[in-house]
Amino acid sequence: MVSGLFVSFEGIDRAGKTTQAGLLADALGDLAVRVREPGGTPVGERIRALLKDPSTDLGDRAEALLFATARAEVVDRVIAPALADGRVVVCDRFLDSSLAYQGAGRGLGVEAVGAVGRFATAGLEPDLTFLLALPPNAAAGRSGVSDRFEDEGVALQRRVLEAYERLAAAEPARWRRVDAERTAEVVHAEVMSIVEEAIASASAKAPA
Ligand code: TYD
């Protein structure tokens, strides 16, 4: 592969993104570069801690800009170089998270958050985005430590999921909707076959 492949995982909290990103990266071995958002760089990890801390008191626009700042760093320092190196970047959330959580969930507007987001990413988009689809009630029943977003309850998660469904429907070539109510192994098998197909078609298109 000459230009690499950029894969992202999206979904509401506890849909299983982190598990699936880990299983995919492990299966791909040295070909994969795994990134989490927010985070993935020294400054990004500090922004992540701030954003997830339930004691952080932050306005909605400032919150959106912090996510964008962390994203600009990880694009420039990790994702773009890895893609240039022909690697498969496996990203646990990307700009679609901001469109869904800040744009729709917080009500800032998908358009406005998208404009800031495109500046932050310099226009870089995933080649393939998995929507791990799980009803908010099922997610709430899964174990885990809750953060500032989950503390706000099921109404926010519902708005976020609806936004994801709209984004996926608007761009079917990039999105793959996967039923995340099944076991991690079954979801991984479906993800893996889609990624293998994408790698094969990217290699076929690359100049010899
Ligand atoms: P996440 O990494 O999914 O948390 P965890 O590791 O606990 O699964 O993301 C942290 C929270 O940040 C999550 O509730 C979603 C939220 N978020 C946004 O609101 N906007 C964004 O752009 C991103 C990347 C995450």
JSON list of C-alpha atoms and ligand atoms in Angstrom, two decimals:
[
{"chain": "A", "resi": 1, "resn": "MET", "atom": "CA", "xyz": [0.00, 0.00, 0.00]},
{"chain": "A", "resi": 2, "resn": "VAL", "atom": "CA", "xyz": [1.35, 3.40, -0.93]},
{"chain": "A", "resi": 3, "resn": "SER", "atom": "CA", "xyz": [-0.98, 5.80, 0.80]},
{"chain": "A", "resi": 4, "resn": "GLY", "atom": "CA", "xyz": [-2.13, 3.72, 3.77]},
{"chain": "A", "resi": 5, "resn": "LEU", "atom": "CA", "xyz": [-5.66, 3.21, 5.01]},
{"chain": "A", "resi": 6, "resn": "PHE", "atom": "CA", "xyz": [-7.42, 5.32, 7.63]},
{"chain": "A", "resi": 7, "resn": "VAL", "atom": "CA", "xyz": [-10.04, 3.43, 9.68]},
{"chain": "A", "resi": 8, "resn": "SER", "atom": "CA", "xyz": [-12.08, 4.98, 12.50]},
{"chain": "A", "resi": 9, "resn": "PHE", "atom": "CA", "xyz": [-14.54, 3.57, 15.04]},
{"chain": "A", "resi": 10, "resn": "GLU", "atom": "CA", "xyz": [-17.52, 5.59, 16.21]},
{"chain": "A", "resi": 11, "resn": "GLY", "atom": "CA", "xyz": [-20.46, 5.00, 18.51]},
{"chain": "A", "resi": 12, "resn": "ILE", "atom": "CA", "xyz": [-21.97, 6.04, 21.82]},
{"chain": "A", "resi": 13, "resn": "ASP", "atom": "CA", "xyz": [-20.14, 5.40, 25.08]},
{"chain": "A", "resi": 14, "resn": "ARG", "atom": "CA", "xyz": [-19.70, 1.68, 25.82]},
{"chain": "A", "resi": 15, "resn": "ALA", "atom": "CA", "xyz": [-20.57, 0.57, 22.30]},
{"chain": "A", "resi": 16, "resn": "GLY", "atom": "CA", "xyz": [-17.26, -1.32, 22.22]},
{"chain": "A", "resi": 17, "resn": "LYS", "atom": "CA", "xyz": [-15.05, 0.97, 20.10]},
{"chain": "A", "resi": 18, "resn": "THR", "atom": "CA", "xyz": [-11.96, 0.56, 22.24]},
{"chain": "A", "resi": 19, "resn": "THR", "atom": "CA", "xyz": [-12.30, -3.23, 22.24]},
{"chain": "A", "resi": 20, "resn": "GLN", "atom": "CA", "xyz": [-12.81, -3.35, 18.47]},
{"chain": "A", "resi": 21, "resn": "ALA", "atom": "CA", "xyz": [-9.96, -0.91, 17.73]},
{"chain": "A", "resi": 22, "resn": "GLY", "atom": "CA", "xyz": [-7.69, -3.10, 19.89]},
{"chain": "A", "resi": 23, "resn": "LEU", "atom": "CA", "xyz": [-8.75, -6.36, 18.23]},
{"chain": "A", "resi": 24, "resn": "LEU", "atom": "CA", "xyz": [-8.29, -4.88, 14.75]},
{"chain": "A", "resi": 25, "resn": "ALA", "atom": "CA", "xyz": [-4.88, -3.37, 15.55]},
{"chain": "A", "resi": 26, "resn": "ASP", "atom": "CA", "xyz": [-3.72, -6.67, 17.09]},
{"chain": "A", "resi": 27, "resn": "ALA", "atom": "CA", "xyz": [-4.89, -8.64, 14.07]},
{"chain": "A", "resi": 28, "resn": "LEU", "atom": "CA", "xyz": [-3.06, -6.29, 11.68]},
{"chain": "A", "resi": 29, "resn": "GLY", "atom": "CA", "xyz": [0.17, -6.39, 13.71]},
{"chain": "A", "resi": 30, "resn": "ASP", "atom": "CA", "xyz": [3.00, -4.12, 12.51]},
{"chain": "A", "resi": 31, "resn": "LEU", "atom": "CA", "xyz": [0.87, -2.73, 9.69]},
{"chain": "A", "resi": 32, "resn": "ALA", "atom": "CA", "xyz": [-1.37, -0.95, 12.20]},
{"chain": "A", "resi": 33, "resn": "VAL", "atom": "CA", "xyz": [-0.91, 2.31, 14.06]},
{"chain": "A", "resi": 34, "resn": "ARG", "atom": "CA", "xyz": [-3.46, 2.66, 16.85]},
{"chain": "A", "resi": 35, "resn": "VAL", "atom": "CA", "xyz": [-4.66, 6.08, 17.96]},
{"chain": "A", "resi": 36, "resn": "ARG", "atom": "CA", "xyz": [-7.23, 7.18, 20.49]},
{"chain": "A", "resi": 37, "resn": "GLU", "atom": "CA", "xyz": [-9.15, 10.44, 20.50]},
{"chain": "A", "resi": 38, "resn": "PRO", "atom": "CA", "xyz": [-8.85, 12.70, 22.29]},
{"chain": "A", "resi": 39, "resn": "GLY", "atom": "CA", "xyz": [-5.22, 11.81, 22.92]},
{"chain": "A", "resi": 40, "resn": "GLY", "atom": "CA", "xyz": [-2.42, 10.10, 21.05]},
{"chain": "A", "resi": 41, "resn": "THR", "atom": "CA", "xyz": [0.12, 12.88, 21.62]},
{"chain": "A", "resi": 42, "resn": "PRO", "atom": "CA", "xyz": [1.58, 14.37, 24.83]},
{"chain": "A", "resi": 43, "resn": "VAL", "atom": "CA", "xyz": [-0.59, 17.51, 24.60]},
{"chain": "A", "resi": 44, "resn": "GLY", "atom": "CA", "xyz": [-3.58, 15.46, 23.41]},
{"chain": "A", "resi": 45, "resn": "GLU", "atom": "CA", "xyz": [-3.41, 13.19, 26.47]},
{"chain": "A", "resi": 46, "resn": "ARG", "atom": "CA", "xyz": [-3.40, 16.22, 28.77]},
{"chain": "A", "resi": 47, "resn": "ILE", "atom": "CA", "xyz": [-6.43, 17.64, 26.97]},
{"chain": "A", "resi": 48, "resn": "ARG", "atom": "CA", "xyz": [-8.10, 14.22, 27.27]},
{"chain": "A", "resi": 49, "resn": "ALA", "atom": "CA", "xyz": [-7.65, 14.16, 31.05]},
{"chain": "A", "resi": 50, "resn": "LEU", "atom": "CA", "xyz": [-9.16, 17.65, 31.30]},
{"chain": "A", "resi": 51, "resn": "LEU", "atom": "CA", "xyz": [-12.12, 16.80, 29.06]},
{"chain": "A", "resi": 52, "resn": "LYS", "atom": "CA", "xyz": [-13.02, 13.56, 30.84]},
{"chain": "A", "resi": 53, "resn": "ASP", "atom": "CA", "xyz": [-12.68, 14.88, 34.39]},
{"chain": "A", "resi": 54, "resn": "PRO", "atom": "CA", "xyz": [-16.17, 15.27, 35.94]},
{"chain": "A", "resi": 55, "resn": "SER", "atom": "CA", "xyz": [-14.90, 18.28, 37.92]},
{"chain": "A", "resi": 56, "resn": "THR", "atom": "CA", "xyz": [-14.02, 20.24, 34.74]},
{"chain": "A", "resi": 57, "resn": "ASP", "atom": "CA", "xyz": [-16.42, 23.15, 34.25]},
{"chain": "A", "resi": 58, "resn": "LEU", "atom": "CA", "xyz": [-16.29, 24.08, 30.56]},
{"chain": "A", "resi": 59, "resn": "GLY", "atom": "CA", "xyz": [-18.48, 25.92, 28.07]},
{"chain": "A", "resi": 60, "resn": "ASP", "atom": "CA", "xyz": [-19.67, 24.03, 24.99]},
{"chain": "A", "resi": 61, "resn": "ARG", "atom": "CA", "xyz": [-17.66, 26.01, 22.41]},
{"chain": "A", "resi": 62, "resn": "ALA", "atom": "CA", "xyz": [-14.50, 25.77, 24.47]},
{"chain": "A", "resi": 63, "resn": "GLU", "atom": "CA", "xyz": [-15.09, 22.02, 24.79]},
{"chain": "A", "resi": 64, "resn": "ALA", "atom": "CA", "xyz": [-15.41, 21.69, 21.00]},
{"chain": "A", "resi": 65, "resn": "LEU", "atom": "CA", "xyz": [-12.22, 23.70, 20.46]},
{"chain": "A", "resi": 66, "resn": "LEU", "atom": "CA", "xyz": [-10.26, 21.53, 22.90]},
{"chain": "A", "resi": 67, "resn": "PHE", "atom": "CA", "xyz": [-11.28, 18.38, 21.02]},
{"chain": "A", "resi": 68, "resn": "ALA", "atom": "CA", "xyz": [-10.24, 20.12, 17.79]},
{"chain": "A", "resi": 69, "resn": "THR", "atom": "CA", "xyz": [-6.87, 21.11, 19.27]},
{"chain": "A", "resi": 70, "resn": "ALA", "atom": "CA", "xyz": [-6.10, 17.55, 20.34]},
{"chain": "A", "resi": 71, "resn": "ARG", "atom": "CA", "xyz": [-7.18, 16.33, 16.89]},
{"chain": "A", "resi": 72, "resn": "ALA", "atom": "CA", "xyz": [-4.93, 18.80, 15.02]},
{"chain": "A", "resi": 73, "resn": "GLU", "atom": "CA", "xyz": [-1.96, 17.50, 17.02]},
{"chain": "A", "resi": 74, "resn": "VAL", "atom": "CA", "xyz": [-2.67, 13.83, 16.39]},
{"chain": "A", "resi": 75, "resn": "VAL", "atom": "CA", "xyz": [-3.30, 14.41, 12.67]},
{"chain": "A", "resi": 76, "resn": "ASP", "atom": "CA", "xyz": [-0.01, 16.24, 12.14]},
{"chain": "A", "resi": 77, "resn": "ARG", "atom": "CA", "xyz": [2.20, 14.20, 14.41]},
{"chain": "A", "resi": 78, "resn": "VAL", "atom": "CA", "xyz": [0.80, 10.68, 14.13]},
{"chain": "A", "resi": 79, "resn": "ILE", "atom": "CA", "xyz": [-1.92, 10.01, 11.55]},
{"chain": "A", "resi": 80, "resn": "ALA", "atom": "CA", "xyz": [-0.60, 11.83, 8.46]},
{"chain": "A", "resi": 81, "resn": "PRO", "atom": "CA", "xyz": [2.97, 10.48, 8.84]},
{"chain": "A", "resi": 82, "resn": "ALA", "atom": "CA", "xyz": [1.66, 6.92, 9.37]},
{"chain": "A", "resi": 83, "resn": "LEU", "atom": "CA", "xyz": [-0.54, 7.11, 6.27]},
{"chain": "A", "resi": 84, "resn": "ALA", "atom": "CA", "xyz": [2.39, 8.48, 4.23]},
{"chain": "A", "resi": 85, "resn": "ASP", "atom": "CA", "xyz": [4.31, 5.43, 5.43]},
{"chain": "A", "resi": 86, "resn": "GLY", "atom": "CA", "xyz": [1.62, 3.11, 4.03]},
{"chain": "A", "resi": 87, "resn": "ARG", "atom": "CA", "xyz": [0.28, 2.00, 7.42]},
{"chain": "A", "resi": 88, "resn": "VAL", "atom": "CA", "xyz": [-3.29, 1.26, 8.50]},
{"chain": "A", "resi": 89, "resn": "VAL", "atom": "CA", "xyz": [-4.31, 3.87, 11.07]},
{"chain": "A", "resi": 90, "resn": "VAL", "atom": "CA", "xyz": [-6.90, 2.52, 13.51]},
{"chain": "A", "resi": 91, "resn": "CYS", "atom": "CA", "xyz": [-8.54, 5.44, 15.27]},
{"chain": "A", "resi": 92, "resn": "ASP", "atom": "CA", "xyz": [-10.76, 5.12, 18.35]},
{"chain": "A", "resi": 93, "resn": "ARG", "atom": "CA", "xyz": [-13.05, 8.09, 17.44]},
{"chain": "A", "resi": 94, "resn": "PHE", "atom": "CA", "xyz": [-12.33, 10.98, 15.04]},
{"chain": "A", "resi": 95, "resn": "LEU", "atom": "CA", "xyz": [-14.09, 14.14, 13.80]},
{"chain": "A", "resi": 96, "resn": "ASP", "atom": "CA", "xyz": [-17.46, 12.37, 13.58]},
{"chain": "A", "resi": 97, "resn": "SER", "atom": "CA", "xyz": [-17.42, 12.17, 17.40]},
{"chain": "A", "resi": 98, "resn": "SER", "atom": "CA", "xyz": [-17.31, 15.96, 17.57]},
{"chain": "A", "resi": 99, "resn": "LEU", "atom": "CA", "xyz": [-20.10, 16.26, 14.99]},
{"chain": "A", "resi": 100, "resn": "ALA", "atom": "CA", "xyz": [-22.24, 13.85, 17.03]},
{"chain": "A", "resi": 101, "resn": "TYR", "atom": "CA", "xyz": [-21.41, 14.93, 20.62]},
{"chain": "A", "resi": 102, "resn": "GLN", "atom": "CA", "xyz": [-20.70, 18.65, 20.26]},
{"chain": "A", "resi": 103, "resn": "GLY", "atom": "CA", "xyz": [-22.65, 19.37, 17.07]},
{"chain": "A", "resi": 104, "resn": "ALA", "atom": "CA", "xyz": [-25.80, 17.38, 17.85]},
{"chain": "A", "resi": 105, "resn": "GLY", "atom": "CA", "xyz": [-25.46, 16.34, 21.51]},
{"chain": "A", "resi": 106, "resn": "ARG", "atom": "CA", "xyz": [-24.53, 19.79, 22.79]},
{"chain": "A", "resi": 107, "resn": "GLY", "atom": "CA", "xyz": [-26.54, 21.57, 20.09]},
{"chain": "A", "resi": 108, "resn": "LEU", "atom": "CA", "xyz": [-23.67, 23.60, 18.61]},
{"chain": "A", "resi": 109, "resn": "GLY", "atom": "CA", "xyz": [-24.69, 22.52, 15.12]},
{"chain": "A", "resi": 110, "resn": "VAL", "atom": "CA", "xyz": [-23.09, 19.90, 12.91]},
{"chain": "A", "resi": 111, "resn": "GLU", "atom": "CA", "xyz": [-22.18, 22.55, 10.29]},
{"chain": "A", "resi": 112, "resn": "ALA", "atom": "CA", "xyz": [-20.33, 24.82, 12.73]},
{"chain": "A", "resi": 113, "resn": "VAL", "atom": "CA", "xyz": [-18.45, 21.99, 14.39]},
{"chain": "A", "resi": 114, "resn": "GLY", "atom": "CA", "xyz": [-17.64, 20.56, 10.97]},
{"chain": "A", "resi": 115, "resn": "ALA", "atom": "CA", "xyz": [-16.07, 23.85, 9.88]},
{"chain": "A", "resi": 116, "resn": "VAL", "atom": "CA", "xyz": [-13.81, 23.95, 12.94]},
{"chain": "A", "resi": 117, "resn": "GLY", "atom": "CA", "xyz": [-13.11, 20.26, 12.46]},
{"chain": "A", "resi": 118, "resn": "ARG", "atom": "CA", "xyz": [-12.00, 20.61, 8.87]},
{"chain": "A", "resi": 119, "resn": "PHE", "atom": "CA", "xyz": [-9.55, 23.31, 9.92]},
{"chain": "A", "resi": 120, "resn": "ALA", "atom": "CA", "xyz": [-8.20, 21.03, 12.66]},
{"chain": "A", "resi": 121, "resn": "THR", "atom": "CA", "xyz": [-7.79, 18.01, 10.38]},
{"chain": "A", "resi": 122, "resn": "ALA", "atom": "CA", "xyz": [-6.64, 20.00, 7.34]},
{"chain": "A", "resi": 123, "resn": "GLY", "atom": "CA", "xyz": [-9.38, 18.10, 5.51]},
{"chain": "A", "resi": 124, "resn": "LEU", "atom": "CA", "xyz": [-8.11, 14.60, 6.32]},
{"chain": "A", "resi": 125, "resn": "GLU", "atom": "CA", "xyz": [-10.98, 12.09, 6.53]},
{"chain": "A", "resi": 126, "resn": "PRO", "atom": "CA", "xyz": [-11.09, 8.37, 7.33]},
{"chain": "A", "resi": 127, "resn": "ASP", "atom": "CA", "xyz": [-11.36, 6.00, 4.36]},
{"chain": "A", "resi": 128, "resn": "LEU", "atom": "CA", "xyz": [-13.61, 3.73, 6.39]},
{"chain": "A", "resi": 129, "resn": "THR", "atom": "CA", "xyz": [-15.69, 4.48, 9.49]},
{"chain": "A", "resi": 130, "resn": "PHE", "atom": "CA", "xyz": [-17.45, 1.83, 11.57]},
{"chain": "A", "resi": 131, "resn": "LEU", "atom": "CA", "xyz": [-20.58, 2.83, 13.42]},
{"chain": "A", "resi": 132, "resn": "LEU", "atom": "CA", "xyz": [-20.90, 0.41, 16.32]},
{"chain": "A", "resi": 133, "resn": "ALA", "atom": "CA", "xyz": [-24.64, 0.61, 16.71]},
{"chain": "A", "resi": 134, "resn": "LEU", "atom": "CA", "xyz": [-25.99, -0.11, 20.19]},
{"chain": "A", "resi": 135, "resn": "PRO", "atom": "CA", "xyz": [-29.19, 1.20, 21.81]},
{"chain": "A", "resi": 136, "resn": "PRO", "atom": "CA", "xyz": [-28.43, 3.65, 24.69]},
{"chain": "A", "resi": 137, "resn": "ASN", "atom": "CA", "xyz": [-30.30, 1.44, 27.17]},
{"chain": "A", "resi": 138, "resn": "ALA", "atom": "CA", "xyz": [-28.13, -1.56, 26.31]},
{"chain": "A", "resi": 139, "resn": "ALA", "atom": "CA", "xyz": [-24.99, 0.59, 26.60]},
{"chain": "A", "resi": 140, "resn": "ALA", "atom": "CA", "xyz": [-26.02, 1.85, 30.03]},
{"chain": "A", "resi": 141, "resn": "GLY", "atom": "CA", "xyz": [-26.24, -1.76, 31.22]},
{"chain": "A", "resi": 142, "resn": "ARG", "atom": "CA", "xyz": [-22.61, -2.49, 30.26]},
{"chain": "A", "resi": 143, "resn": "SER", "atom": "CA", "xyz": [-19.94, -2.17, 32.94]},
{"chain": "A", "resi": 144, "resn": "GLY", "atom": "CA", "xyz": [-17.30, 0.58, 33.01]},
{"chain": "A", "resi": 145, "resn": "VAL", "atom": "CA", "xyz": [-16.28, 3.79, 34.73]},
{"chain": "A", "resi": 146, "resn": "SER", "atom": "CA", "xyz": [-18.46, 6.71, 33.70]},
{"chain": "A", "resi": 147, "resn": "ASP", "atom": "CA", "xyz": [-16.98, 10.05, 32.59]},
{"chain": "A", "resi": 148, "resn": "ARG", "atom": "CA", "xyz": [-18.24, 13.63, 32.20]},
{"chain": "A", "resi": 149, "resn": "PHE", "atom": "CA", "xyz": [-20.30, 12.70, 29.10]},
{"chain": "A", "resi": 150, "resn": "GLU", "atom": "CA", "xyz": [-21.91, 9.55, 30.46]},
{"chain": "A", "resi": 151, "resn": "ASP", "atom": "CA", "xyz": [-22.75, 11.35, 33.70]},
{"chain": "A", "resi": 152, "resn": "GLU", "atom": "CA", "xyz": [-25.21, 13.41, 31.65]},
{"chain": "A", "resi": 153, "resn": "GLY", "atom": "CA", "xyz": [-27.36, 10.36, 31.11]},
{"chain": "A", "resi": 154, "resn": "VAL", "atom": "CA", "xyz": [-29.20, 8.55, 28.38]},
{"chain": "A", "resi": 155, "resn": "ALA", "atom": "CA", "xyz": [-30.75, 11.62, 26.66]},
{"chain": "A", "resi": 156, "resn": "LEU", "atom": "CA", "xyz": [-27.36, 12.87, 25.45]},
{"chain": "A", "resi": 157, "resn": "GLN", "atom": "CA", "xyz": [-26.42, 9.36, 24.27]},
{"chain": "A", "resi": 158, "resn": "ARG", "atom": "CA", "xyz": [-29.70, 9.14, 22.35]},
{"chain": "A", "resi": 159, "resn": "ARG", "atom": "CA", "xyz": [-29.07, 12.44, 20.53]},
{"chain": "A", "resi": 160, "resn": "VAL", "atom": "CA", "xyz": [-25.54, 11.30, 19.76]},
{"chain": "A", "resi": 161, "resn": "LEU", "atom": "CA", "xyz": [-26.70, 7.98, 18.31]},
{"chain": "A", "resi": 162, "resn": "GLU", "atom": "CA", "xyz": [-29.31, 9.66, 16.13]},
{"chain": "A", "resi": 163, "resn": "ALA", "atom": "CA", "xyz": [-26.65, 12.03, 14.81]},
{"chain": "A", "resi": 164, "resn": "TYR", "atom": "CA", "xyz": [-24.37, 9.11, 13.97]},
{"chain": "A", "resi": 165, "resn": "GLU", "atom": "CA", "xyz": [-27.17, 7.40, 12.09]},
{"chain": "A", "resi": 166, "resn": "ARG", "atom": "CA", "xyz": [-27.72, 10.58, 10.02]},
{"chain": "A", "resi": 167, "resn": "LEU", "atom": "CA", "xyz": [-24.00, 10.95, 9.28]},
{"chain": "A", "resi": 168, "resn": "ALA", "atom": "CA", "xyz": [-23.76, 7.31, 8.22]},
{"chain": "A", "resi": 169, "resn": "ALA", "atom": "CA", "xyz": [-26.81, 7.57, 5.97]},
{"chain": "A", "resi": 170, "resn": "ALA", "atom": "CA", "xyz": [-25.43, 10.73, 4.32]},
{"chain": "A", "resi": 171, "resn": "GLU", "atom": "CA", "xyz": [-22.09, 9.16, 3.42]},
{"chain": "A", "resi": 172, "resn": "PRO", "atom": "CA", "xyz": [-22.66, 5.45, 2.78]},
{"chain": "A", "resi": 173, "resn": "ALA", "atom": "CA", "xyz": [-19.39, 4.95, 0.89]},
{"chain": "A", "resi": 174, "resn": "ARG", "atom": "CA", "xyz": [-17.35, 5.69, 4.00]},
{"chain": "A", "resi": 175, "resn": "TRP", "atom": "CA", "xyz": [-19.55, 4.31, 6.78]},
{"chain": "A", "resi": 176, "resn": "ARG", "atom": "CA", "xyz": [-20.23, 0.69, 7.72]},
{"chain": "A", "resi": 177, "resn": "ARG", "atom": "CA", "xyz": [-22.98, 0.21, 10.29]},
{"chain": "A", "resi": 178, "resn": "VAL", "atom": "CA", "xyz": [-22.27, -2.79, 12.50]},
{"chain": "A", "resi": 179, "resn": "ASP", "atom": "CA", "xyz": [-24.67, -4.29, 15.04]},
{"chain": "A", "resi": 180, "resn": "ALA", "atom": "CA", "xyz": [-22.73, -3.95, 18.32]},
{"chain": "A", "resi": 181, "resn": "GLU", "atom": "CA", "xyz": [-25.19, -5.90, 20.45]},
{"chain": "A", "resi": 182, "resn": "ARG", "atom": "CA", "xyz": [-23.42, -9.11, 19.46]},
{"chain": "A", "resi": 183, "resn": "THR", "atom": "CA", "xyz": [-20.27, -10.55, 21.12]},
{"chain": "A", "resi": 184, "resn": "ALA", "atom": "CA", "xyz": [-16.94, -8.79, 20.56]},
{"chain": "A", "resi": 185, "resn": "GLU", "atom": "CA", "xyz": [-15.64, -11.79, 18.56]},
{"chain": "A", "resi": 186, "resn": "VAL", "atom": "CA", "xyz": [-18.56, -11.76, 16.14]},
{"chain": "A", "resi": 187, "resn": "VAL", "atom": "CA", "xyz": [-18.32, -7.98, 15.64]},
{"chain": "A", "resi": 188, "resn": "HIS", "atom": "CA", "xyz": [-14.56, -8.29, 15.12]},
{"chain": "A", "resi": 189, "resn": "ALA", "atom": "CA", "xyz": [-14.98, -10.95, 12.44]},
{"chain": "A", "resi": 190, "resn": "GLU", "atom": "CA", "xyz": [-17.29, -8.64, 10.47]},
{"chain": "A", "resi": 191, "resn": "VAL", "atom": "CA", "xyz": [-14.94, -5.66, 10.92]},
{"chain": "A", "resi": 192, "resn": "MET", "atom": "CA", "xyz": [-11.94, -7.74, 9.86]},
{"chain": "A", "resi": 193, "resn": "SER", "atom": "CA", "xyz": [-13.50, -8.94, 6.63]},
{"chain": "A", "resi": 194, "resn": "ILE", "atom": "CA", "xyz": [-14.47, -5.37, 5.66]},
{"chain": "A", "resi": 195, "resn": "VAL", "atom": "CA", "xyz": [-10.97, -4.04, 6.45]},
{"chain": "A", "resi": 196, "resn": "GLU", "atom": "CA", "xyz": [-9.27, -6.86, 4.56]},
{"chain": "A", "resi": 197, "resn": "GLU", "atom": "CA", "xyz": [-11.39, -6.06, 1.53]},
{"chain": "A", "resi": 198, "resn": "ALA", "atom": "CA", "xyz": [-10.49, -2.34, 1.81]},
{"chain": "A", "resi": 199, "resn": "ILE", "atom": "CA", "xyz": [-6.78, -3.15, 2.09]},
{"chain": "A", "resi": 200, "resn": "ALA", "atom": "CA", "xyz": [-7.00, -5.39, -0.98]},
{"chain": "A", "resi": 201, "resn": "SER", "atom": "CA", "xyz": [-8.77, -2.75, -3.04]},
{"chain": "A", "resi": 202, "resn": "ALA", "atom": "CA", "xyz": [-6.34, 0.00, -1.90]},
{"chain": "A", "resi": 203, "resn": "SER", "atom": "CA", "xyz": [-3.41, -2.22, -2.92]},
{"chain": "A", "resi": 204, "resn": "ALA", "atom": "CA", "xyz": [-5.02, -2.98, -6.26]},
{"chain": "A", "resi": 205, "resn": "LYS", "atom": "CA", "xyz": [-5.39, 0.77, -6.96]},
{"chain": "A", "resi": 206, "resn": "ALA", "atom": "CA", "xyz": [-1.82, 1.65, -5.90]},
{"chain": "A", "resi": 207, "resn": "PRO", "atom": "CA", "xyz": [0.72, 2.06, -8.72]},
{"chain": "A", "resi": 208, "resn": "ALA", "atom": "CA", "xyz": [3.06, -0.92, -9.04]},
{"chain": "B", "resi": 1, "resn": "TYD", "atom": "P1", "xyz": [-13.81, 7.74, 24.82]},
{"chain": "B", "resi": 1, "resn": "TYD", "atom": "O1", "xyz": [-12.40, 7.61, 24.38]},
{"chain": "B", "resi": 1, "resn": "TYD", "atom": "O2", "xyz": [-14.81, 6.98, 24.04]},
{"chain": "B", "resi": 1, "resn": "TYD", "atom": "O3", "xyz": [-13.93, 7.35, 26.35]},
{"chain": "B", "resi": 1, "resn": "TYD", "atom": "P2", "xyz": [-13.64, 5.91, 26.95]},
{"chain": "B", "resi": 1, "resn": "TYD", "atom": "O4", "xyz": [-12.17, 5.65, 26.78]},
{"chain": "B", "resi": 1, "resn": "TYD", "atom": "O5", "xyz": [-14.08, 6.07, 28.38]},
{"chain": "B", "resi": 1, "resn": "TYD", "atom": "O6", "xyz": [-14.49, 4.94, 26.17]},
{"chain": "B", "resi": 1, "resn": "TYD", "atom": "O7", "xyz": [-14.19, 9.28, 24.74]},
{"chain": "B", "resi": 1, "resn": "TYD", "atom": "C1", "xyz": [-14.26, 10.12, 25.84]},
{"chain": "B", "resi": 1, "resn": "TYD", "atom": "C2", "xyz": [-15.51, 10.94, 25.80]},
{"chain": "B", "resi": 1, "resn": "TYD", "atom": "O8", "xyz": [-15.31, 12.07, 24.96]},
{"chain": "B", "resi": 1, "resn": "TYD", "atom": "C3", "xyz": [-16.72, 10.21, 25.28]},
{"chain": "B", "resi": 1, "resn": "TYD", "atom": "O9", "xyz": [-17.77, 10.35, 26.19]},
{"chain": "B", "resi": 1, "resn": "TYD", "atom": "C4", "xyz": [-17.06, 10.91, 23.99]},
{"chain": "B", "resi": 1, "resn": "TYD", "atom": "C5", "xyz": [-16.44, 12.25, 24.12]},
{"chain": "B", "resi": 1, "resn": "TYD", "atom": "N1", "xyz": [-15.99, 12.87, 22.85]},
{"chain": "B", "resi": 1, "resn": "TYD", "atom": "C6", "xyz": [-16.63, 14.02, 22.38]},
{"chain": "B", "resi": 1, "resn": "TYD", "atom": "O10", "xyz": [-17.60, 14.49, 23.00]},
{"chain": "B", "resi": 1, "resn": "TYD", "atom": "N2", "xyz": [-16.19, 14.61, 21.23]},
{"chain": "B", "resi": 1, "resn": "TYD", "atom": "C7", "xyz": [-15.12, 14.14, 20.54]},
{"chain": "B", "resi": 1, "resn": "TYD", "atom": "O11", "xyz": [-14.73, 14.73, 19.49]},
{"chain": "B", "resi": 1, "resn": "TYD", "atom": "C8", "xyz": [-14.45, 12.97, 21.03]},
{"chain": "B", "resi": 1, "resn": "TYD", "atom": "C9", "xyz": [-13.27, 12.42, 20.31]},
{"chain": "B", "resi": 1, "resn": "TYD", "atom": "C10", "xyz": [-14.92, 12.36, 22.20]}
]
